[in-house]
Coordinates of C-alpha atoms in Angstrom, one line a residue:
X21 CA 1.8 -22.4 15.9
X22 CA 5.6 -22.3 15.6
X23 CA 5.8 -23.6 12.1
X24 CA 3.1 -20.9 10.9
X25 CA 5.6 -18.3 12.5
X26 CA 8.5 -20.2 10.4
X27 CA 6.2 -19.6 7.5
X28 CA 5.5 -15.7 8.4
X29 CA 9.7 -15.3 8.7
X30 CA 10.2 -17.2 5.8
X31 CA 7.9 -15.2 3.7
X32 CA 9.5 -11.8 4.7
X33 CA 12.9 -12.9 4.1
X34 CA 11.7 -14.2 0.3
X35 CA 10.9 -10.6 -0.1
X36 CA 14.3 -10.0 0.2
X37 CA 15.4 -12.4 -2.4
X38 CA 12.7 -12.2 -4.7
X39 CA 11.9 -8.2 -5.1
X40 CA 15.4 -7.9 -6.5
X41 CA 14.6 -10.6 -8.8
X42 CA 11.7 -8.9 -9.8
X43 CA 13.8 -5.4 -10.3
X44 CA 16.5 -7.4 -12.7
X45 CA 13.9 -9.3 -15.0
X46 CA 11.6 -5.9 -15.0
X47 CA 14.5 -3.6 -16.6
X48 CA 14.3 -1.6 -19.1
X49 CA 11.0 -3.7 -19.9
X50 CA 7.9 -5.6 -18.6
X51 CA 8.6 -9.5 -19.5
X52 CA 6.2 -12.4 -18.9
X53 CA 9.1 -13.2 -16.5
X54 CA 9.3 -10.3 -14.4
X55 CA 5.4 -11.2 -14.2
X56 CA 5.8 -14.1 -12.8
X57 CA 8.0 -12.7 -10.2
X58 CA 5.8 -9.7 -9.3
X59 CA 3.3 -12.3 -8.9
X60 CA 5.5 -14.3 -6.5
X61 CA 6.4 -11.1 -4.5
X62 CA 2.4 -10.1 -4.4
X63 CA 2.0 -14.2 -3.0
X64 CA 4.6 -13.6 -0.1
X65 CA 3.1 -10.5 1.1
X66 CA -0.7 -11.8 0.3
X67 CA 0.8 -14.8 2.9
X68 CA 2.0 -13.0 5.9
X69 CA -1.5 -11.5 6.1
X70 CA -3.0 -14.7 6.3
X71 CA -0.2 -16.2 8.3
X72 CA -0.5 -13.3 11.1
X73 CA -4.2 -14.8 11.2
X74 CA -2.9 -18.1 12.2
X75 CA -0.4 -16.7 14.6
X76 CA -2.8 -14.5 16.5
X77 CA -6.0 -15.8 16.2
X78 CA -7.3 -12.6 14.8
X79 CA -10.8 -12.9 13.3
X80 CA -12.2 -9.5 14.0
X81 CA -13.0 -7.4 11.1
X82 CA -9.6 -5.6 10.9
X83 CA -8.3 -8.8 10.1
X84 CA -10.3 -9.0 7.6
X85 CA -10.7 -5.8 5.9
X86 CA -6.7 -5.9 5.8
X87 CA -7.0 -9.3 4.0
X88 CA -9.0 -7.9 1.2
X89 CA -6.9 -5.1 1.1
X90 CA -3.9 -7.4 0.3
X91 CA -5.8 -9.4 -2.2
X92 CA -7.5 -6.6 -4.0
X93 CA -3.7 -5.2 -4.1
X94 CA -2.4 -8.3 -5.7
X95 CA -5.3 -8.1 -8.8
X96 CA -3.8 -4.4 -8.9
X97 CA -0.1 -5.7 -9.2
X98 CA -1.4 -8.2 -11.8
X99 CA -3.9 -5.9 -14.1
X100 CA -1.1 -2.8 -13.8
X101 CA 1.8 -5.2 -15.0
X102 CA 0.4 -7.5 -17.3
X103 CA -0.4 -5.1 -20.4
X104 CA -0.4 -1.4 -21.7
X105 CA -3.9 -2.5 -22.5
X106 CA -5.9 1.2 -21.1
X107 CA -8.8 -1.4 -19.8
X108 CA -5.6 -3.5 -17.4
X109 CA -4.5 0.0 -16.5
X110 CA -8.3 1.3 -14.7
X111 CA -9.0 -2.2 -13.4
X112 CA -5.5 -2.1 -11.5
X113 CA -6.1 1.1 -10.2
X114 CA -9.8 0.9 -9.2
X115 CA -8.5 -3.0 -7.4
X116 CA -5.7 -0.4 -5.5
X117 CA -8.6 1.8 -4.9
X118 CA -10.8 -0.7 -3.7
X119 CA -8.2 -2.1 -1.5
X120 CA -7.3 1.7 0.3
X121 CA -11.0 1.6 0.9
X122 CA -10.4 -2.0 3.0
X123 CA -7.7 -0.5 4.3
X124 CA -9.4 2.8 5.4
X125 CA -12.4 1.1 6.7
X126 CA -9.9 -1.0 9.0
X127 CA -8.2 1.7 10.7
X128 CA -11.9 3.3 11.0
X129 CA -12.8 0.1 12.9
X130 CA -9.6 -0.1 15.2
X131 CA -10.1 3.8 16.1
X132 CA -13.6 2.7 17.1
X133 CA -12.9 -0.3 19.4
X134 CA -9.8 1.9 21.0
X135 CA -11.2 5.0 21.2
X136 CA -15.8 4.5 21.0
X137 CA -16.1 8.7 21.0
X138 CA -13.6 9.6 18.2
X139 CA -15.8 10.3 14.8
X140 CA -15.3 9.5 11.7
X141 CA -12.5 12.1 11.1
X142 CA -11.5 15.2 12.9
X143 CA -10.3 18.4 12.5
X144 CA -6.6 17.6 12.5
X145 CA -6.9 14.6 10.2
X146 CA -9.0 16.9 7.2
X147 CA -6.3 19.3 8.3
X148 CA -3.4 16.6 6.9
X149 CA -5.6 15.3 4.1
X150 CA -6.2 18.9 3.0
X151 CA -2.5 19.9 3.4
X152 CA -0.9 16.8 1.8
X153 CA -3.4 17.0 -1.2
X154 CA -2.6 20.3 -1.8
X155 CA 0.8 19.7 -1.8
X156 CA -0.2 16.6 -4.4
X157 CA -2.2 19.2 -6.5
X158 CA 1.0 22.0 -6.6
X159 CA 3.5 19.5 -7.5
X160 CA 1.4 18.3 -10.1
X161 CA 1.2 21.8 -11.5
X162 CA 4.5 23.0 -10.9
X163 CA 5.9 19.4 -13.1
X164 CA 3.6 20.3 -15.4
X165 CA 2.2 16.7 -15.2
X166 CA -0.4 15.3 -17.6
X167 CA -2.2 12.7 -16.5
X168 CA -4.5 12.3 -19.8
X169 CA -7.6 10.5 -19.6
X170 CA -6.2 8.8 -16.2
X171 CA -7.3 12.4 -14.6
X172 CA -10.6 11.9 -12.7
X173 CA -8.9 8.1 -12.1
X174 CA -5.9 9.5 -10.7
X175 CA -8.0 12.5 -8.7
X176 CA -9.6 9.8 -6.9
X177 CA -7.0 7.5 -6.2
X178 CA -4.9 10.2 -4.7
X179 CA -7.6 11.0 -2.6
X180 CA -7.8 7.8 -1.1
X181 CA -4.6 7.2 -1.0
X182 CA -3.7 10.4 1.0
X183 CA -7.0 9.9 3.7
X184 CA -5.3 6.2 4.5
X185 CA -2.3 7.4 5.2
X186 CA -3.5 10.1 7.4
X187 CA -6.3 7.3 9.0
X188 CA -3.1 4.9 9.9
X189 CA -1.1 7.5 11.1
X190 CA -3.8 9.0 13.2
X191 CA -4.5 5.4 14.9
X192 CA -1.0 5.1 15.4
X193 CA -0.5 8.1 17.1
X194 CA -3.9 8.1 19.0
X195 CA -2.5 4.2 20.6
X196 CA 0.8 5.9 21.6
X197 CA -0.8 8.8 23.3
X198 CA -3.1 6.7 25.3
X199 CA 0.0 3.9 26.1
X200 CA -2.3 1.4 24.7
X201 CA -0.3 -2.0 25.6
X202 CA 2.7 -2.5 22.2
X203 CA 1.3 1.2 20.6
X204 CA 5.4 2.2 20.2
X205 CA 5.4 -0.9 17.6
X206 CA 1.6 -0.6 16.5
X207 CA 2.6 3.0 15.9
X208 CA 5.5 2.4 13.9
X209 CA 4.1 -0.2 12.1
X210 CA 1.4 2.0 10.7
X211 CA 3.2 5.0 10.0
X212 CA 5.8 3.1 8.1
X213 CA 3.6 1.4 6.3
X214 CA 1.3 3.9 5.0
X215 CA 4.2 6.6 4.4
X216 CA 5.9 3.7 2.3
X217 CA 2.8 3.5 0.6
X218 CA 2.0 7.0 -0.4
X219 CA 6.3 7.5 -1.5
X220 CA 5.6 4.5 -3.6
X221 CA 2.4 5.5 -5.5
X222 CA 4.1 9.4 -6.2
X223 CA 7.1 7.6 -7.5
X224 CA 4.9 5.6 -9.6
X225 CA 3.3 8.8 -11.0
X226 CA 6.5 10.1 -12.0
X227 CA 7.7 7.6 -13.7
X228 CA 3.9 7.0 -15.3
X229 CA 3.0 10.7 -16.3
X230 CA 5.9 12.9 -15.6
X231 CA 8.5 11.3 -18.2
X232 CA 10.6 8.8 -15.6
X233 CA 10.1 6.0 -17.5
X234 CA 13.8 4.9 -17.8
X235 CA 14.8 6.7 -14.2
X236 CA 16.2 3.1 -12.7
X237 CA 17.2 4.3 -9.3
X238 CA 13.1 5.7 -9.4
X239 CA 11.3 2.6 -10.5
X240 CA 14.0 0.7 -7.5
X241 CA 12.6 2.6 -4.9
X242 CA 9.1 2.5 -6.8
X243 CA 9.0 -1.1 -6.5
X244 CA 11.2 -1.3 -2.8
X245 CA 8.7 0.9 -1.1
X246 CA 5.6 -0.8 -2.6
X247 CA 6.5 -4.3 -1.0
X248 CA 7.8 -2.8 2.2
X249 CA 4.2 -1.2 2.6
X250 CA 2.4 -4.1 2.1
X251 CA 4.5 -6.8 4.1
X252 CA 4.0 -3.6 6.9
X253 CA 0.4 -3.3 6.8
X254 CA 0.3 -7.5 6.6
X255 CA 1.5 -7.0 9.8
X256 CA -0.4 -5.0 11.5
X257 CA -2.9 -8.0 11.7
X258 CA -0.4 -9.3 14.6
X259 CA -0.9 -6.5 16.9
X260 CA -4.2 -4.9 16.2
X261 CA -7.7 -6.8 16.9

């Protein structure tokens, strides 16, 4: 048990050293390099999911809607960095998509073993999806963003992006309420996780559709954000079964 948890620190720390790496080799260009180091940044995070199985024994189906959500986020990382082929760009995005879905389905499952008579989604969650998408939507218009062909892609994505945020965060504050045992940590966990994930993705489509392209300080936080999510919600495995 102890050397899995050396494993789990070890991993979170190479984050550290590798995500700047990754930052260097990827300016102002995609290399086969900075590839290689995405991919090595997508293996760490990929490996604290599976080492926070080790640690706590967690085989319920959280555990392993989370672990597909990693994976299916690593093919993403892969297909959305390897080419400017259009065909690389809707695979990564529908493997992100998929993953959200894992991801969604998760917290769905946690709400449902915490709390049996919550539904599917309330009134103050399609109240926060509603608000944040149109908040999505104005931006978009007020940038004057084109998203192209990636549109209905994008439309979807955004969608699903914005309900798991809203899901985590709602199981996050519906374990603090109730002073479930660990829901300040559990709480934070999620919330910081999914916010980092949603900041990450509207960075990415400025710098994709709103002419960012060579905004450095952008793609940093971009790319910061994006593994802090990840290595969050990887996690969250620890303290949720």
């Amino acid at each position: 048990m102890l050397i899995y948890k050396v494993l789990l620190v070890s991993a979170i720390a190479l984050e550290f050293v590798f995500v700047p790496l990754f930052l260097k080799a990827m300016w102002p260009k995609k290399t086969k390099k900075s590839l290689v180091l995405k991919m090595v940044c997508t293996a760490l995070f990929i490996s604290v999911g599976f080492l926070a199985v080790k640690i706590s024994g967690n085989t319920t189906a959280f555990a392993s809607l989370m672990l597909w959500g990693l994976v299916l986020g690593g093919v993403g990382d892969f297909f959305l960095h390897a080419g400017s082929n259009p065909a690389f760009f809707i695979v990564g995005l529908a493997s992100f998509l998929a993953g959200h879905i894992c991801y969604i389905s998760a917290f769905w499952w946690a709400i449902k073993q915490y709390f049996p008579e919550v539904g599917f989604v309330s009134p103050a969650e399609i109240a926060a999806i509603v608000t944040i998408y149109a908040a999505f939507v104005g931006y978009s218009f007020y940038k004057h963003i084109d998203f192209g062909v990636a549109l209905v892609p994008v439309i979807l994505y955004a969608a699903t992006l914005i309900t798991m945020f809203v899901k985590a965060s709602s199981l996050g504050f519906r374990l603090a309420a109730a002073s479930i045992p660990n829901a300040g940590l559990i709480c934070v966990i999620l919330v910081a996780g999914s916010l980092q994930f949603l900041m990450s993705d509207s960075l990415w489509a400025n710098i994709n559709f709103n002419g960012h392209k060579k905004n450095r300080p952008m793609k940093n936080a971009n790319i910061i954000t994006y593994f802090g999510a990840q290595v969050l919600l990887a996690c969250t495995i620890l303290v949720i079964s």
